[in-house]
CSV table of C-alpha atoms in Angstrom, one decimal:
chain,number,residue,atom,x,y,z
W,1,MET,CA,-25.8,76.4,62.1
W,2,THR,CA,-26.6,75.1,65.6
W,3,LEU,CA,-25.8,71.7,66.9
W,4,ARG,CA,-29.6,70.9,67.0
W,5,GLN,CA,-29.7,71.7,63.2
W,6,ARG,CA,-26.6,69.8,62.3
W,7,TRP,CA,-27.6,66.4,63.7
W,8,PRO,CA,-30.8,66.0,61.6
W,9,LEU,CA,-28.9,67.2,58.6
W,10,LYS,CA,-26.1,64.6,59.2
W,11,ALA,CA,-28.7,61.9,59.6
W,12,LEU,CA,-30.4,62.8,56.3
W,13,LEU,CA,-27.1,63.0,54.4
W,14,SER,CA,-26.1,59.6,55.9
W,15,PHE,CA,-29.4,58.1,54.8
W,16,ILE,CA,-28.9,59.5,51.3
W,17,ILE,CA,-25.4,58.1,51.0
W,18,LEU,CA,-26.6,54.7,52.3
W,19,GLU,CA,-29.5,54.7,49.8
W,20,VAL,CA,-27.2,55.5,46.9
W,21,GLY,CA,-24.7,52.8,47.9
W,22,LEU,CA,-27.2,50.1,48.5
W,23,TYR,CA,-28.9,50.8,45.2
W,24,PHE,CA,-26.0,49.1,43.5
W,25,VAL,CA,-26.0,46.0,45.8
W,26,PRO,CA,-27.8,43.0,44.3
W,27,LEU,CA,-31.1,42.2,46.0
W,28,PRO,CA,-31.3,38.8,47.8
W,29,ASP,CA,-33.2,36.2,45.8
W,30,TRP,CA,-35.7,35.6,48.6
W,31,TRP,CA,-36.7,39.3,48.6
W,32,GLU,CA,-37.2,39.5,44.9
W,33,THR,CA,-39.3,36.3,45.1
W,34,ALA,CA,-41.4,37.4,48.1
W,35,VAL,CA,-42.1,41.1,47.2
W,36,PHE,CA,-43.8,42.0,44.0
W,37,ALA,CA,-41.5,44.7,42.5
W,38,ASP,CA,-44.1,46.1,40.2
W,39,TYR,CA,-46.1,47.5,43.1
W,40,LEU,CA,-43.1,49.5,44.5
W,41,TYR,CA,-42.9,53.2,43.8
W,42,SER,CA,-39.3,52.8,42.7
W,43,THR,CA,-40.5,50.6,39.8
W,44,ARG,CA,-43.4,52.9,39.0
W,45,ILE,CA,-41.1,56.0,38.8
W,46,MET,CA,-38.8,54.1,36.4
W,47,LYS,CA,-41.7,53.2,34.2
W,48,ALA,CA,-42.8,56.9,34.2
W,49,PHE,CA,-39.5,57.8,32.6
W,50,ASP,CA,-39.8,55.0,30.0
W,51,ILE,CA,-37.9,56.5,27.0
W,52,GLU,CA,-38.4,53.5,24.8
W,53,ASN,CA,-42.2,53.6,25.0
W,54,GLN,CA,-42.3,50.0,26.2
W,55,TYR,CA,-45.2,50.6,28.6
W,56,ASN,CA,-48.7,51.9,28.2
W,57,SER,CA,-50.6,54.2,30.5
W,58,MET,CA,-51.8,51.1,32.6
W,59,GLY,CA,-48.1,50.2,33.3
W,60,TYR,CA,-48.0,47.1,31.2
W,61,ARG,CA,-45.5,46.3,28.4
W,62,ASP,CA,-47.9,46.9,25.5
W,63,THR,CA,-49.3,49.7,23.3
W,64,GLU,CA,-52.3,51.6,24.5
W,65,TRP,CA,-55.5,49.5,24.7
W,66,ARG,CA,-58.7,50.5,23.0
W,67,GLN,CA,-62.0,50.2,24.7
W,68,GLY,CA,-64.7,48.3,22.7
W,69,ALA,CA,-62.2,46.2,20.7
W,70,ARG,CA,-62.5,42.4,20.6
W,71,SER,CA,-59.8,41.6,23.0
W,72,ILE,CA,-57.8,38.7,24.5
W,73,ALA,CA,-56.3,39.1,28.0
W,74,PHE,CA,-52.9,37.5,28.6
W,75,LEU,CA,-52.3,37.1,32.4
W,76,GLY,CA,-48.9,35.9,33.3
W,77,ASP,CA,-45.4,36.6,34.6
W,78,SER,CA,-42.1,37.3,32.8
W,79,ARG,CA,-42.7,34.6,30.3
W,80,THR,CA,-45.8,36.4,29.1
W,81,PHE,CA,-44.1,39.8,29.5
W,82,GLY,CA,-41.5,38.5,27.1
W,83,LEU,CA,-38.2,38.8,29.0
W,84,PHE,CA,-35.2,38.7,26.7
W,85,VAL,CA,-37.2,39.3,23.6
W,86,GLU,CA,-38.6,42.4,21.9
W,87,ARG,CA,-42.2,43.4,22.7
W,88,GLU,CA,-43.2,42.6,19.1
W,89,GLU,CA,-41.9,39.1,19.5
W,90,THR,CA,-44.1,38.0,22.5
W,91,TYR,CA,-46.8,35.5,22.0
W,92,ALA,CA,-49.4,38.1,22.9
W,93,GLU,CA,-48.3,40.3,20.0
W,94,ALA,CA,-48.1,37.2,17.7
W,95,VAL,CA,-51.6,36.2,18.6
W,96,GLU,CA,-52.8,39.7,17.7
W,97,ARG,CA,-51.2,39.5,14.3
W,98,MET,CA,-52.9,36.2,13.6
W,99,GLY,CA,-56.5,37.3,14.1
W,100,ASP,CA,-59.1,40.0,14.2
W,101,TRP,CA,-58.6,40.9,17.9
W,102,GLN,CA,-56.6,43.1,20.3
W,103,SER,CA,-54.1,41.4,22.7
W,104,LEU,CA,-53.9,42.8,26.2
W,105,ASN,CA,-50.5,41.8,27.5
W,106,LEU,CA,-50.8,41.8,31.3
W,107,GLY,CA,-47.6,39.8,31.8
W,108,VAL,CA,-45.5,41.2,34.7
W,109,PRO,CA,-42.2,39.7,35.9
W,110,GLY,CA,-42.7,38.0,39.2
W,111,ALA,CA,-46.5,37.8,39.1
W,112,THR,CA,-48.4,35.1,40.9
W,113,THR,CA,-52.0,34.1,41.4
W,114,PHE,CA,-52.1,36.6,44.2
W,115,GLU,CA,-51.3,39.6,42.0
W,116,ALA,CA,-53.7,38.2,39.3
W,117,LEU,CA,-56.6,38.5,41.8
W,118,ASP,CA,-55.3,41.8,43.2
W,119,SER,CA,-54.7,43.7,40.0
W,120,LEU,CA,-54.3,41.8,36.7
W,121,VAL,CA,-57.8,40.4,36.5
W,122,PRO,CA,-59.5,43.7,37.5
W,123,ASP,CA,-57.4,45.6,34.9
W,124,ALA,CA,-58.2,43.1,32.2
W,125,LEU,CA,-61.9,43.1,32.9
W,126,ASN,CA,-62.0,46.9,32.4
W,127,TYR,CA,-61.5,46.1,28.7
W,128,GLU,CA,-64.2,43.3,28.5
W,129,PRO,CA,-62.1,40.6,26.8
W,130,PHE,CA,-63.9,37.7,25.2
W,131,ALA,CA,-60.9,35.3,26.0
W,132,ALA,CA,-58.1,35.0,28.5
W,133,VAL,CA,-54.8,33.0,28.5
W,134,VAL,CA,-53.4,32.4,32.0
W,135,CYS,CA,-49.8,31.2,32.9
W,136,LEU,CA,-49.0,31.9,36.6
W,137,ASP,CA,-47.4,28.7,37.9
W,138,ILE,CA,-43.7,29.1,38.5
W,139,ASN,CA,-43.5,32.2,40.6
W,140,SER,CA,-46.3,31.0,42.8
W,141,SER,CA,-44.1,28.0,43.7
W,142,LEU,CA,-40.9,29.9,44.6
W,143,ILE,CA,-39.5,29.8,48.1
W,144,GLY,CA,-39.0,32.9,50.2
W,145,TYR,CA,-39.2,34.3,53.7
W,146,VAL,CA,-42.3,36.4,53.2
W,147,PRO,CA,-45.6,35.0,51.9
W,148,ARG,CA,-47.1,37.0,49.1
W,149,ALA,CA,-50.2,37.7,51.2
W,150,GLN,CA,-48.0,39.6,53.6
W,151,ALA,CA,-46.1,41.4,50.9
W,152,SER,CA,-48.8,44.1,50.3
W,153,ARG,CA,-51.4,44.8,47.7
W,154,ARG,CA,-51.3,47.4,45.0
W,155,SER,CA,-53.5,49.7,47.1
W,156,ASP,CA,-51.1,49.5,50.1
W,157,VAL,CA,-49.5,52.9,49.5
W,158,LEU,CA,-47.5,53.2,52.7
W,159,SER,CA,-45.9,49.7,52.6
W,160,ASN,CA,-45.1,49.9,48.9
W,161,LEU,CA,-43.5,53.3,49.4
W,162,VAL,CA,-41.4,52.1,52.4
W,163,ARG,CA,-40.3,49.0,50.6
W,164,SER,CA,-39.1,51.1,47.7
W,165,PHE,CA,-36.1,52.3,49.8
W,166,SER,CA,-33.0,50.1,49.6
W,167,THR,CA,-32.2,50.7,53.3
W,168,TRP,CA,-35.6,49.1,54.3
W,169,ILE,CA,-35.0,46.2,51.9
W,170,PHE,CA,-31.8,45.2,53.6
W,171,LEU,CA,-33.1,45.8,57.1
W,172,GLU,CA,-36.1,43.6,56.3
W,173,GLY,CA,-33.7,41.0,54.8
W,174,ALA,CA,-31.6,40.9,58.0
W,175,TRP,CA,-34.7,40.6,60.2
W,176,HIS,CA,-36.2,37.7,58.2
W,177,SER,CA,-32.8,35.9,57.9
W,178,PHE,CA,-32.8,35.6,61.7
W,179,PHE,CA,-36.4,35.1,62.6
W,180,SER,CA,-38.3,33.6,59.6
W,181,GLU,CA,-38.4,30.2,57.8
W,182,ARG,CA,-38.4,29.7,54.1
W,183,ALA,CA,-41.5,28.4,52.5
W,184,PRO,CA,-43.4,28.7,49.1
W,185,ILE,CA,-44.6,32.2,48.9
W,186,ILE,CA,-48.1,30.9,48.0
W,187,PRO,CA,-48.9,27.6,49.8
W,188,LEU,CA,-50.0,24.9,47.4
W,189,ASP,CA,-53.6,24.7,48.5
W,190,ASP,CA,-53.8,28.5,48.4
W,191,TYR,CA,-52.5,28.4,44.8
W,192,GLU,CA,-55.2,26.0,43.7
W,193,MET,CA,-57.9,28.1,45.4
W,194,GLN,CA,-56.5,31.4,43.9
W,195,LEU,CA,-56.2,30.0,40.4
W,196,ASP,CA,-59.7,28.7,40.5
W,197,LEU,CA,-60.9,32.1,41.7
W,198,VAL,CA,-59.0,33.7,38.8
W,199,PHE,CA,-61.0,31.7,36.3
W,200,GLN,CA,-64.2,32.3,38.3
W,201,GLN,CA,-63.8,36.0,38.2
W,202,LEU,CA,-62.9,36.0,34.5
W,203,SER,CA,-66.0,34.0,33.7
W,204,GLU,CA,-68.2,36.2,35.9
W,205,GLY,CA,-66.7,39.2,34.1
W,206,GLY,CA,-67.9,38.0,30.8
W,207,VAL,CA,-64.9,36.1,29.5
W,208,GLU,CA,-66.2,33.4,27.3
W,209,GLN,CA,-63.1,31.4,26.5
W,210,ASN,CA,-60.2,30.6,28.8
W,211,ILE,CA,-56.9,28.8,28.2
W,212,LEU,CA,-54.4,27.6,30.9
W,213,VAL,CA,-50.8,27.5,29.9
W,214,VAL,CA,-48.6,25.1,32.0
W,215,GLY,CA,-44.9,26.1,32.0
W,216,TRP,CA,-41.5,24.5,31.4
W,217,THR,CA,-40.0,22.4,34.2
W,218,GLU,CA,-36.6,21.0,33.1
W,219,LEU,CA,-34.7,23.5,35.3
W,220,GLU,CA,-31.8,23.1,37.7
W,221,ASP,CA,-32.7,22.9,41.4
W,222,TYR,CA,-32.0,25.8,43.6
W,223,PRO,CA,-33.2,24.4,47.0
W,224,ASP,CA,-33.5,27.8,48.7
W,225,LEU,CA,-35.5,29.2,45.9
W,226,TYR,CA,-36.8,26.6,43.5
W,227,THR,CA,-37.0,22.8,43.1
W,228,LYS,CA,-38.4,20.9,40.1
W,229,ALA,CA,-40.4,18.6,42.5
W,230,THR,CA,-42.1,21.6,44.1
W,231,TYR,CA,-42.9,23.2,40.8
W,232,ASP,CA,-44.3,20.0,39.4
W,233,ARG,CA,-46.9,19.9,42.3
W,234,TYR,CA,-48.0,23.4,41.3
W,235,ARG,CA,-48.2,22.5,37.7
W,236,GLU,CA,-50.3,19.5,38.6
W,237,ARG,CA,-52.7,21.6,40.7
W,238,SER,CA,-53.0,23.9,37.6
W,239,ARG,CA,-54.2,21.0,35.5
W,240,VAL,CA,-56.6,19.9,38.3
W,241,VAL,CA,-58.2,23.4,38.3
W,242,ALA,CA,-58.5,23.6,34.5
W,243,GLN,CA,-59.9,20.1,34.1
W,244,ARG,CA,-62.5,20.7,36.8
W,245,ARG,CA,-63.6,23.8,34.9
W,246,GLY,CA,-63.4,22.3,31.5
W,247,ILE,CA,-60.6,24.7,30.4
W,248,PRO,CA,-58.2,23.7,27.6
W,249,ILE,CA,-54.6,23.2,28.7
W,250,LEU,CA,-51.5,24.1,26.7
W,251,GLU,CA,-48.3,22.5,27.9
W,252,PHE,CA,-45.0,24.2,27.1
W,253,THR,CA,-43.3,20.8,26.7
W,254,GLU,CA,-46.0,19.5,24.3
W,255,VAL,CA,-46.3,22.7,22.2
W,256,LEU,CA,-42.5,23.1,21.8
W,257,LYS,CA,-41.4,19.4,21.7
W,258,GLN,CA,-40.3,19.7,18.0
W,259,LEU,CA,-37.9,22.5,18.8
W,260,PRO,CA,-34.5,21.9,20.5
W,261,VAL,CA,-34.3,23.5,23.9
W,262,GLU,CA,-31.7,26.0,22.7
W,263,ASP,CA,-34.2,27.1,20.0
W,264,ALA,CA,-37.3,27.2,22.1
W,265,TYR,CA,-35.9,29.0,25.2
W,266,ILE,CA,-33.6,31.9,25.8
W,267,GLY,CA,-31.8,33.7,28.7
W,268,GLU,CA,-30.6,32.4,32.1
W,269,HIS,CA,-31.7,28.9,33.1
W,270,ASN,CA,-33.8,28.5,29.8
W,271,ILE,CA,-37.0,29.6,31.6
W,272,HIS,CA,-38.1,32.1,29.0
W,273,LEU,CA,-39.3,31.6,25.5
W,274,SER,CA,-37.2,32.6,22.5
W,275,PRO,CA,-38.8,34.4,19.6
W,276,ARG,CA,-39.4,31.0,17.9
W,277,GLY,CA,-40.9,29.7,21.2
W,278,HIS,CA,-43.3,32.6,21.5
W,279,HIS,CA,-44.4,32.1,17.9
W,280,LYS,CA,-45.1,28.4,18.3
W,281,LEU,CA,-47.1,29.0,21.5
W,282,ALA,CA,-49.0,31.8,19.7
W,283,GLN,CA,-50.0,29.3,17.0
W,284,ALA,CA,-51.2,26.8,19.6
W,285,ILE,CA,-53.2,29.5,21.3
W,286,VAL,CA,-54.9,30.6,18.1
W,287,SER,CA,-55.7,27.0,17.2
W,288,THR,CA,-57.2,26.4,20.6
W,289,LEU,CA,-59.3,29.6,20.4
W,290,ASN,CA,-60.6,28.7,17.0
W,291,ALA,CA,-61.5,25.2,18.1
W,292,GLN,CA,-63.7,26.3,21.0
């Protein structure tokens, strides 16, 4: 092997070793906040080898959806996805069991109003739901170096492919640590505008009933990632949008007030609903749908 052949091979082997090593290094919080992991090809490949059949062919944590069924779309983040509980225990599944309809669980960890407009709403409208339940407040308020609008869309093949490599992740992290300032990944005014557009597109797509779910806020402050005061401003803008459009609002705190915190929530920081919490929220959703 010539010297000219050895150098490219050494560079390739060094890159592979670095990729394998960095794969086991925890990602910085700001990067996980700013970049939507579900768009990355590393995440898509993992889903393709899903041995527990957790995901359908659309890439969502649900069974296969039927065209023509009377459907309810659930647009949300990890709370809708059902982190820390079984798929059958999510409020989307519970709502399906409570009525003559099909639940479309479009909950994806990390999702914001940006991804809702980019992919969740279009995917939902393909199945012509008669109702939609939306909960997208907390991730939209998180603080990071990269605004979501700069973190690529689902159709951005090259940027999503490049960002799938661990080496790029840490190079990007080093760059932004030196040259960027932290800020909410979706500015507050943009969040209000995007949430309003979510409901507008749902209505224009034939959705007859909408429900806004406003999340839980009694969380510990992490100033470089999350503060209660910031989150409360996003929750209030959510209410403003819903009230302006005449959309019913379900508040986590109101729906779950009869349950102790340790019974209503589960997992780190008590952000996510327990099986009991999911069931209580499902009951409130069904009651709201029936009342409209």
